[in-house]
Each structure stands twice: as C-alpha cells, then as structure tokens.
Coordinates of C-alpha atoms and ligand atoms in Angstrom, one line a residue:
M17 CA 0.0 0.0 0.0
S18 CA 1.1 3.5 -0.7
K19 CA 2.1 6.1 1.9
L20 CA -0.6 8.1 3.7
W21 CA 1.3 11.2 2.6
G22 CA 2.2 9.9 -0.8
G23 CA 0.3 12.5 -3.0
R24 CA 3.2 15.0 -3.4
F25 CA 5.8 12.3 -4.3
T26 CA 6.8 10.9 -7.6
K27 CA 9.0 8.1 -6.3
Q28 CA 8.9 5.3 -3.8
T29 CA 10.8 6.0 -0.6
N30 CA 14.2 4.3 -0.6
H31 CA 13.8 1.3 1.7
L32 CA 16.8 2.3 3.8
V33 CA 15.1 5.7 4.4
D34 CA 12.0 3.8 5.5
E35 CA 14.0 1.8 8.0
Y36 CA 16.1 4.7 9.2
T37 CA 13.1 7.0 9.9
A38 CA 10.6 4.5 11.2
S39 CA 9.8 4.5 14.9
I40 CA 7.3 1.6 14.8
G41 CA 9.9 -0.8 16.2
F42 CA 9.6 1.0 19.5
D43 CA 6.6 3.3 19.5
Q44 CA 4.2 0.4 19.1
A45 CA 4.4 0.5 23.0
L46 CA 2.1 3.5 22.6
A47 CA -0.7 1.7 20.7
E48 CA -3.1 1.8 23.6
E49 CA -2.5 5.5 24.3
D50 CA -2.7 6.3 20.6
I51 CA -6.1 4.7 20.3
Q52 CA -7.3 6.2 23.5
G53 CA -6.4 9.7 22.2
S54 CA -8.0 9.0 18.8
L55 CA -11.3 7.8 20.5
A56 CA -11.5 11.1 22.4
H57 CA -10.6 13.1 19.3
V58 CA -13.2 11.6 17.1
T59 CA -15.9 11.9 19.8
M60 CA -15.1 15.6 19.9
L61 CA -15.3 15.8 16.1
G62 CA -18.8 14.4 16.3
K63 CA -19.8 16.7 19.2
C64 CA -18.6 19.8 17.4
G65 CA -20.4 18.8 14.2
I66 CA -17.2 18.4 12.2
L67 CA -18.0 14.8 11.4
P68 CA -21.5 13.2 11.1
Q69 CA -22.3 11.0 14.2
E70 CA -22.6 8.0 11.9
D71 CA -19.0 8.3 10.8
V72 CA -17.9 8.9 14.4
E73 CA -19.6 5.6 15.4
T74 CA -18.0 3.7 12.5
I75 CA -14.6 5.1 13.3
K76 CA -14.9 4.3 17.0
A77 CA -15.9 0.7 16.4
G78 CA -13.0 0.4 13.9
L79 CA -10.5 1.8 16.4
N80 CA -11.7 -0.6 19.1
K81 CA -11.4 -3.4 16.6
V82 CA -7.8 -2.4 15.7
L83 CA -7.0 -2.3 19.4
E84 CA -8.4 -5.7 19.9
K85 CA -6.4 -7.0 17.0
I86 CA -3.2 -5.4 18.4
H87 CA -3.9 -7.1 21.8
N88 CA -4.3 -10.4 20.0
N89 CA -1.1 -10.0 18.0
E90 CA -3.2 -10.0 14.8
I91 CA -1.6 -6.9 13.3
E92 CA 1.7 -6.9 11.6
F93 CA 3.2 -3.5 11.9
S94 CA 4.9 -2.2 8.9
V95 CA 8.1 -0.1 8.7
S96 CA 6.9 1.6 5.5
D97 CA 4.0 3.1 7.6
E98 CA 6.7 4.6 9.8
D99 CA 5.1 4.9 13.2
I100 CA 2.3 3.7 15.5
H101 CA 0.0 6.6 14.4
M102 CA 0.1 5.8 10.7
N103 CA 0.1 2.0 11.3
V104 CA -3.1 2.4 13.3
E105 CA -4.7 4.7 10.7
K106 CA -3.8 2.3 7.9
N107 CA -5.3 -0.6 9.8
L108 CA -8.4 1.5 10.6
I109 CA -8.9 2.2 6.9
A110 CA -8.4 -1.5 6.1
E111 CA -11.0 -2.3 8.7
I112 CA -13.8 0.3 7.9
G113 CA -12.9 1.7 4.5
P114 CA -12.2 5.3 3.4
V115 CA -14.3 6.8 6.2
G116 CA -11.3 5.9 8.4
G117 CA -9.4 8.6 6.6
K118 CA -11.7 11.2 8.4
L119 CA -10.1 10.5 11.8
H120 CA -7.1 12.7 11.2
T121 CA -9.3 15.8 10.6
G122 CA -8.1 18.8 12.6
R123 CA -5.1 16.9 14.0
S124 CA -1.5 16.3 13.2
R125 CA 0.9 13.6 14.2
N126 CA 2.8 16.3 16.1
D127 CA 0.0 16.9 18.6
Q128 CA -1.0 13.3 18.5
V129 CA 2.4 11.9 19.5
A130 CA 2.8 14.4 22.2
T131 CA -0.6 13.4 23.6
D132 CA 0.4 9.7 23.5
M133 CA 3.5 10.5 25.5
H134 CA 1.6 12.5 28.1
L135 CA -0.9 9.6 28.5
Y136 CA 1.9 7.1 28.7
L137 CA 4.0 8.8 31.3
R138 CA 1.0 9.9 33.4
K139 CA 0.3 6.2 34.0
R140 CA 3.9 5.2 34.6
V141 CA 4.5 8.0 37.2
V142 CA 1.6 6.6 39.2
E143 CA 2.8 3.0 38.8
L144 CA 6.4 3.9 39.9
S145 CA 5.2 5.9 42.9
G146 CA 3.3 2.8 44.0
M147 CA 6.4 0.7 43.6
L148 CA 8.5 3.2 45.6
H149 CA 5.8 3.1 48.2
E150 CA 6.0 -0.7 48.4
L151 CA 9.7 -0.4 49.0
Q152 CA 9.2 2.1 51.7
K153 CA 6.8 -0.3 53.4
A154 CA 9.4 -3.1 53.3
L155 CA 12.0 -0.7 54.8
V156 CA 9.7 0.4 57.6
V157 CA 8.9 -3.2 58.6
Q158 CA 12.6 -3.9 58.8
A159 CA 13.1 -0.7 60.8
R160 CA 10.4 -1.7 63.3
D161 CA 12.1 -5.1 63.7
N162 CA 15.4 -3.3 64.3
L163 CA 14.5 -0.6 66.8
D164 CA 16.9 -2.3 69.3
T165 CA 19.7 -3.2 66.8
I166 CA 22.7 -1.0 67.3
V167 CA 25.2 -0.8 64.5
P168 CA 28.3 1.4 63.8
G169 CA 27.4 4.5 61.9
Y170 CA 30.0 5.6 59.4
T171 CA 31.5 8.7 57.9
H172 CA 34.3 8.3 55.3
L173 CA 33.4 4.6 55.7
Q174 CA 35.2 4.7 59.0
R175 CA 33.3 4.0 62.2
A176 CA 31.9 7.2 63.6
Q177 CA 29.1 6.9 66.2
P178 CA 26.8 4.0 67.0
I179 CA 23.3 4.3 65.6
L180 CA 20.2 2.2 65.4
F181 CA 20.0 0.1 62.3
A182 CA 16.4 1.3 62.1
H183 CA 17.6 4.8 61.9
H184 CA 19.9 3.9 58.9
L185 CA 17.0 2.2 57.1
M186 CA 14.7 5.2 57.8
A187 CA 17.1 7.5 56.0
Y188 CA 16.2 5.6 52.8
V189 CA 12.5 5.9 53.6
S190 CA 13.1 9.7 53.7
M191 CA 15.0 9.6 50.4
F192 CA 12.2 7.6 48.7
Q193 CA 9.6 9.9 50.1
R194 CA 11.2 12.8 48.3
D195 CA 11.3 10.7 45.1
I196 CA 7.6 10.0 45.4
E197 CA 6.9 13.7 46.1
R198 CA 8.9 14.7 43.0
L199 CA 6.9 12.2 40.8
M200 CA 3.6 13.5 42.3
D201 CA 4.6 17.0 41.6
S202 CA 5.7 16.2 38.0
Y203 CA 2.2 14.7 37.4
K204 CA 0.8 18.3 37.3
R205 CA 3.0 19.1 34.3
I206 CA 2.4 15.8 32.6
N207 CA -1.3 16.0 32.9
V208 CA -1.7 18.8 30.3
L209 CA -3.2 18.1 26.9
P210 CA -1.3 19.1 23.7
L211 CA -4.0 17.8 21.3
G212 CA -5.6 20.6 19.2
A213 CA -2.3 22.3 18.6
G214 CA -2.3 20.7 15.1
A215 CA 1.0 20.6 13.4
L216 CA 2.1 23.8 15.2
A217 CA -0.4 26.6 14.8
G218 CA -3.8 25.2 15.8
T219 CA -6.4 24.1 13.3
T220 CA -9.0 25.7 11.0
F221 CA -11.7 23.3 12.3
P222 CA -14.0 24.5 15.2
I223 CA -12.6 21.9 17.6
D224 CA -13.1 21.8 21.4
R225 CA -9.8 21.1 23.1
H226 CA -11.3 21.3 26.6
F227 CA -13.9 18.7 25.8
V228 CA -11.0 16.3 24.7
A229 CA -9.1 17.2 27.9
E230 CA -12.1 16.3 30.0
Q231 CA -12.6 13.0 28.3
L232 CA -9.0 12.0 28.7
Q233 CA -9.0 13.4 32.3
F234 CA -6.3 16.0 31.6
D235 CA -6.4 18.9 34.1
R236 CA -5.4 21.5 31.6
V237 CA -4.7 22.1 27.9
Y238 CA -1.4 23.6 26.6
E239 CA -1.7 27.4 26.3
N240 CA 0.4 27.8 23.2
S241 CA 0.2 25.5 20.2
L242 CA 3.9 25.8 19.4
D243 CA 4.9 24.9 22.9
A244 CA 2.3 22.0 23.0
V245 CA 4.1 20.2 20.1
S246 CA 7.7 21.2 21.0
D247 CA 7.6 20.5 24.8
R248 CA 9.4 17.5 26.0
D249 CA 10.2 19.1 29.4
F250 CA 7.9 16.6 31.1
I251 CA 10.0 13.7 29.8
L252 CA 13.2 15.4 30.8
E253 CA 11.8 16.0 34.2
F254 CA 10.8 12.4 34.5
L255 CA 14.3 11.3 33.4
S256 CA 15.9 13.5 36.0
H257 CA 13.6 12.2 38.8
A258 CA 14.3 8.7 37.6
S259 CA 18.1 9.4 37.7
I260 CA 17.8 10.5 41.3
I261 CA 15.7 7.4 42.2
M262 CA 18.4 5.2 40.6
M263 CA 21.1 7.1 42.5
H264 CA 19.3 6.4 45.7
L265 CA 18.8 2.7 44.8
S266 CA 22.5 2.5 43.9
R267 CA 23.6 3.9 47.3
L268 CA 21.4 1.3 49.0
S269 CA 22.7 -1.3 46.6
E270 CA 26.3 -0.5 47.5
E271 CA 25.5 -0.8 51.2
L272 CA 23.8 -4.2 50.7
V273 CA 26.8 -5.4 48.8
L274 CA 29.2 -4.2 51.5
W275 CA 27.0 -5.5 54.4
S276 CA 26.6 -8.9 52.9
S277 CA 30.4 -9.4 52.4
T278 CA 32.2 -11.7 54.9
E279 CA 34.1 -8.7 56.1
F280 CA 30.9 -6.9 57.3
N281 CA 28.5 -9.9 57.6
F282 CA 25.8 -7.5 58.8
I283 CA 23.0 -8.9 56.6
E284 CA 22.2 -11.9 54.4
L285 CA 20.1 -11.5 51.3
D286 CA 17.7 -14.3 50.7
D287 CA 18.9 -17.1 48.4
A288 CA 16.0 -16.3 46.1
F289 CA 17.6 -12.9 45.4
C290 CA 21.2 -14.1 44.9
T291 CA 23.1 -16.1 42.3
G292 CA 26.0 -18.5 42.3
S293 CA 29.3 -18.8 40.5
S294 CA 29.9 -21.2 37.7
I295 CA 33.4 -22.0 39.0
M296 CA 33.5 -21.3 42.8
P297 CA 31.0 -23.5 44.5
Q298 CA 31.0 -21.5 47.8
K299 CA 29.9 -18.2 46.2
K300 CA 26.6 -16.4 46.8
N301 CA 26.7 -13.2 44.9
P302 CA 24.5 -10.1 45.4
D303 CA 23.8 -9.8 41.7
V304 CA 20.6 -7.8 42.0
P305 CA 22.0 -4.8 43.9
E306 CA 25.2 -5.0 41.8
L307 CA 23.1 -4.8 38.6
V308 CA 20.9 -2.0 40.0
R309 CA 24.1 -0.1 40.8
G310 CA 25.3 -0.8 37.2
K311 CA 22.0 0.1 35.5
T312 CA 22.1 3.5 37.1
G313 CA 24.5 4.4 34.3
R314 CA 22.0 3.9 31.5
V315 CA 19.3 5.9 33.3
Y316 CA 21.7 8.9 33.6
G317 CA 22.7 8.3 30.0
N318 CA 19.0 8.5 28.9
L319 CA 18.7 11.9 30.6
M320 CA 21.9 13.2 29.0
G321 CA 20.8 11.8 25.7
L322 CA 17.5 13.7 25.6
L323 CA 18.9 16.9 27.0
T324 CA 21.3 16.8 24.1
V325 CA 18.7 16.0 21.5
L326 CA 16.6 19.0 22.6
K327 CA 19.5 21.4 22.9
S328 CA 19.2 24.2 20.3
L329 CA 16.2 22.7 18.6
P330 CA 14.3 25.4 16.8
L331 CA 10.5 25.5 17.4
A332 CA 8.3 23.7 16.6
Y333 CA 8.4 19.9 15.9
N334 CA 11.6 18.4 14.4
K335 CA 12.2 14.8 13.6
D336 CA 15.0 14.8 16.1
M337 CA 12.2 14.6 18.7
Q338 CA 11.4 11.1 17.8
E339 CA 14.5 10.2 19.7
D340 CA 12.6 11.0 22.9
K341 CA 11.1 7.6 23.1
E342 CA 13.6 4.8 23.5
G343 CA 15.4 6.4 26.4
M344 CA 12.1 7.0 28.2
F345 CA 10.8 3.4 27.6
D346 CA 14.2 2.1 28.7
T347 CA 14.2 4.2 31.8
V348 CA 10.7 3.1 32.8
A349 CA 11.6 -0.6 32.3
T350 CA 14.9 -0.2 34.2
L351 CA 13.2 1.5 37.1
E352 CA 10.3 -1.0 37.2
G353 CA 12.7 -3.9 37.0
A354 CA 14.8 -2.6 39.9
L355 CA 11.9 -1.6 42.1
Q356 CA 9.9 -4.8 41.6
L357 CA 12.9 -6.7 43.0
F358 CA 13.9 -4.3 45.7
A359 CA 10.8 -4.4 47.9
P360 CA 10.8 -8.3 48.3
M361 CA 14.6 -8.3 48.6
I362 CA 14.5 -5.9 51.5
A363 CA 11.5 -7.7 53.1
T364 CA 13.4 -11.1 53.0
M365 CA 16.8 -9.7 54.1
K366 CA 18.1 -11.3 57.3
V367 CA 19.7 -8.9 59.7
N368 CA 22.6 -10.3 61.7
K369 CA 22.0 -8.4 65.0
T370 CA 24.7 -10.3 66.9
R371 CA 27.3 -9.5 64.4
M372 CA 26.3 -5.8 64.4
R373 CA 26.5 -5.7 68.2
E374 CA 30.0 -7.3 68.1
A375 CA 31.1 -4.6 65.7
V376 CA 29.8 -1.9 68.0
N377 CA 31.6 -3.5 71.0
K378 CA 34.9 -3.6 69.2
D379 CA 35.3 0.0 68.1
F380 CA 35.8 3.5 69.4
S381 CA 32.5 4.9 68.2
N382 CA 31.6 5.9 71.8
A383 CA 34.6 8.3 72.0
T384 CA 32.6 11.4 71.3
D385 CA 30.5 10.6 74.3
I386 CA 33.3 10.6 76.8
A387 CA 34.5 13.9 75.4
D388 CA 31.0 15.2 76.0
F389 CA 31.2 13.7 79.6
L390 CA 34.3 15.7 80.3
V391 CA 32.6 18.8 78.9
G392 CA 29.8 18.2 81.3
K393 CA 32.5 18.3 84.1
G394 CA 33.5 21.8 82.9
L395 CA 36.4 21.0 80.6
P396 CA 36.4 23.0 77.3
F397 CA 35.4 20.7 74.4
R398 CA 38.7 21.3 72.5
Q399 CA 40.7 20.1 75.6
A400 CA 38.3 17.1 76.1
H401 CA 38.9 16.1 72.5
E402 CA 42.6 16.1 73.1
V403 CA 42.3 14.0 76.3
I404 CA 40.1 11.4 74.6
G405 CA 42.4 11.3 71.6
K406 CA 45.3 10.4 73.9
T407 CA 43.1 7.8 75.7
V408 CA 42.1 6.2 72.4
L409 CA 45.8 6.1 71.3
Y410 CA 46.6 4.4 74.7
C411 CA 43.9 1.8 74.0
I412 CA 45.2 1.1 70.5
Q413 CA 48.7 0.7 71.7
N414 CA 47.6 -1.7 74.5
G415 CA 45.0 -3.7 72.4
K416 CA 42.0 -2.4 74.5
Y417 CA 38.7 -0.7 73.9
L418 CA 37.5 2.2 76.1
L419 CA 35.2 -0.1 78.1
D420 CA 38.2 -2.3 79.0
L421 CA 40.0 0.5 80.9
T422 CA 40.1 0.6 84.7
L423 CA 39.2 3.9 86.4
D424 CA 42.8 4.3 87.3
E425 CA 43.8 4.0 83.7
F426 CA 41.2 6.7 82.8
K427 CA 42.4 8.9 85.5
Q428 CA 45.9 9.0 84.0
F429 CA 44.3 11.1 81.3
S430 CA 42.1 13.3 83.4
E431 CA 41.2 13.5 87.1
L432 CA 37.6 14.4 86.0
F433 CA 36.8 10.8 85.2
D434 CA 34.6 8.8 87.7
D435 CA 32.6 5.6 87.8
A436 CA 29.7 7.1 85.8
I437 CA 31.8 6.8 82.7
Y438 CA 31.1 3.1 82.3
E439 CA 27.4 3.8 81.9
V440 CA 28.0 6.7 79.5
L441 CA 30.1 4.4 77.3
Q442 CA 27.4 1.7 76.9
P443 CA 26.2 1.7 73.2
E444 CA 22.6 2.0 74.4
T445 CA 23.4 5.1 76.4
V446 CA 25.4 6.5 73.5
V447 CA 22.5 5.9 71.1
N448 CA 19.8 7.2 73.4
A449 CA 21.8 10.3 74.3
R450 CA 21.0 11.6 70.8
N451 CA 17.5 12.4 71.8
V452 CA 17.0 15.2 69.4
Y453 CA 14.3 15.5 66.7
G454 CA 15.6 13.4 63.7
G455 CA 18.3 11.8 65.9
T456 CA 19.1 8.1 66.5
A457 CA 17.6 7.7 70.1
T458 CA 15.1 4.9 70.2
D459 CA 12.2 7.2 71.0
Q460 CA 13.1 9.5 68.2
V461 CA 13.3 6.7 65.6
A462 CA 10.0 5.3 66.8
D463 CA 8.5 8.8 66.3
A464 CA 10.1 9.1 62.9
I465 CA 8.5 5.7 61.9
K466 CA 5.1 7.0 63.0
R467 CA 5.6 10.2 61.0
S468 CA 6.6 8.3 57.9
E469 CA 3.5 6.2 58.2
V470 CA 1.4 9.3 58.1
L471 CA 3.2 10.4 54.9
M472 CA 2.8 6.9 53.5
R473 CA -0.9 7.0 54.1
M474 CA -1.0 10.3 52.1
T475 CA 0.7 8.6 49.2
E476 CA -1.8 5.8 49.4
Q477 CA -4.6 8.3 49.1
W478 CA -2.9 10.0 46.2
L479 CA -2.4 6.7 44.4
E480 CA -6.1 5.8 44.8
E481 CA -7.1 9.2 43.4
H482 CA -4.8 8.8 40.4
Q483 CA -5.4 5.1 39.5
Ligands
LIG16 N1 7.0 9.2 14.9 C1 7.0 10.6 15.1 C2 7.7 10.9 16.4 O1 7.7 10.1 17.2 C3 5.6 11.1 15.2 C4 5.5 12.6 14.8 C5 5.9 12.7 13.4 N2 5.6 14.0 12.8 C6 6.1 14.4 11.7 N3 5.8 15.6 11.3 N4 6.9 13.7 11.0 O2 8.1 12.0 16.7

C-alpha cells in the first residue's frame, strides 16, 4: 500500500530511508494511548459537528477493533508506515474503508504523538510511585524489627558513632519519600493536553480542546500551540527524577553489597535474590544490587541523551524529537525492573543483629560521648577532644577498647573521670543520648517511623485518586 502522505511524491521511498526514519519498532508500545487519544478526538469531532455522528460511530468501532487485534497480536506493523500513528490509521482504513481517513481531521501527528507520550507517562508515574511506596513499606517493617539493633554509623566509611539500624533504614525511607513527592509534583505538568495544537499553529476546524481534555482526564490544555508540540520538558523532568531514584537505589545497593560481604557480615540476602558462581561452589553473589548499581548508568545516559537531543532545537516539531522515546521506555523498564525486586529483597533480608553488636563493642565509636562527659564536668570541648584522643591512642597501643580500661587508667588522662563513665560508654546510652528530633535515640526513631507512616498514608490516598 502507498504512503498516507504519498500524494506529493513521484517516487517510492528508498527502503533504507523507511527503515532509518521509522519508529514503529519501539513506538508500538504507545498503541493503547494512541487509540485512547483517537477515540476522544473523534468523539469531539462528532460533538462539534465536524463529522456526522454515523461516521464517528463507525470510526470508534473500527478503532476498538484495531486495538483488539493489536492485543491479540493479529496486526503486523509495517516499517513503511513509519510509526504507530500511521500504522493504526492504515489498519483502521483497512477495517472500515475510506471513512477511516476522516479520523485525522483537525489533527497532526505532532500533537498526536505528544498526547500519547503524556498519556503514557502519566500512567507510569503513578505505577512507579506505587512501587516506591512498596519499597518504603518493606524498609519500615525492617526498621520496626530493628529498633533495638545497634550498628556502627560511618563517615568516610570509618566507624563514627553507633546508631540504630532502624535509623539507617529510615534514612532511605526519607529519600524515597522525596522521590515519590517529586513524581507526584511532576504529574501536574504531565497532565496537560497538547491535542488541538495541530502541526504547530492550531487548526481551522472548530474543535473543542477542553472537551477532549475532559474525556481524557487532563487537568489543563497547553496554552500555546507551538509549545504544545515542542515541549518535552515533562519527559526530561521524568528522566531526572528517575536518575535521582536510581542514584538512591544505587547507594542502598552499595550498602547491601558491602553489608553482605564476609568482612561486614551485617546482613544476608535471601537465596531467592542471589546467584551462584559457575566455578567457585561457595559463592553467593548479590547480583541484584550490583546490577541496579550498574544500570544507574543507563538511566543517567538517557537523561543526558534527551537533554542533548533537545539542545538548540528550533520550534516547533523536528524529527529529532522522535529520539525522545527509546530512552524513556528504557528508563521506565529499568526502574520498574529494579523496584519490583527491591521491595521483596529488603523484606526477606536477614539482619545479623549479633554481628552488628560485636562490631559496635569492638570500636571507638563511643569516643565522642566521653569527650561530652568531660565537657559536662566543665572541661572546654577542645581540651576534652585532646584528652580522649590520647586515651584512644593508649587503647590502640595496648590492644584495648574504652570499656576495658580501669578507672585508674582513665584517671591517667584526666582527674575528672569517675565511675559514671562506664554507663556513659554503653552503646545503648550513646544511642539514646542523641535524643534530638531526627536523631538516633530509640524514642526519636520510633516517632520518625510514625511520621513516615502518616506520609505513606497520604501517598496511598494520592495513588487511589490517580489510578
Ligand atoms: N514518529 C514521530 C515521532 O515520534 C511522530 C510525529 C511525526 N511527525 C512528523 N511531522 N513527522 O516524533
């Protein structure tokens, strides 16, 4: 069959050009959105008296038939029809005859493809928020189970101060909360209808854009027709939010990899989420977090790719913009793949509380607290810091930890020490001393969990309203 736009041409398109310019290989993922948009458009054409109702009904039935055939894999997409829009239209005409050619009245592929992308991403942003929410839930369950688990907290990956493992996990709950809020916020800019912008300038037909918006549940329509067809900010925004999500997942991944090493031995990932080695029989590898860490690169790449595609593009539509799709699809798939594994992987993770406790007992992460003790006795902090520095050095040279020292040994460094120091140095005391809003004391972490559950209920409500 000839091209839908063949009238002005005297020659067949070179087949290499067909293949080079076609997007059907990937934009067939938009079939459902494309038909959803077309159904709303043709309904509007009927309502505005642009097409007779009889034609509208025929076209609608035809579109539904085409959709059904796509679902049943009964349609063979063709590269010479370039993209999903023309493939659907060709199949519609094959289904119902020339009346199918009336569907494209008052519309261009430029506003059509933009509409498809808005519809597509709108759905994905809700799905992904739901998946992040599931991950938060798994983290909160682990946090609740570990409100009494003390673990070294690190800075520079050196032991710094003891913290609750629950507190560490709740840091990620906060990070994923921001991710969810960013996605929710972006929804406002995704949920705007471009259709009716035509190729770039609007259309000569008396269409009703607001009616189409209402049918497709868009909150607003684009104000400016050129902007409507040229805007890919909403995709860029999604790709940047996705990059931040992957960055967060990669940080958690790195910690899971470290923690499950023999050297740390803080956690064990469930067998169902690990893989073995083809040569070393003893190996149990944390492939999932490793691969999430690795796949973060392609998500950043997709953001850089689209930023570069759009840079310096003149208004309005340019074919360059067809390059907006693969990176977006790939990002959605990469994120969904990671998130769908992460929630159950965290839920089934075993926490080695004994080993964490051993680690805390064998370090100097309580040193700040004896400095604070001396400060309480009136010593200026800078001097207290010096005294404890010397005490720690003495311990290191004598193979001891602070709790192993006798009171006499302590007194070599300062006369201000007394028996109370042994209580101050207990990991529980150290943790609970940080009884400040957002700190690691047990009561504070328990409160933080409660506050996060309030936020999570708000997410649930938003998800329900946007399903
Ligand atoms: N396949 C095209 C894309 O994804 C659809 C829009 C084509 N418009 C055009 N004027 N060639 O960008």
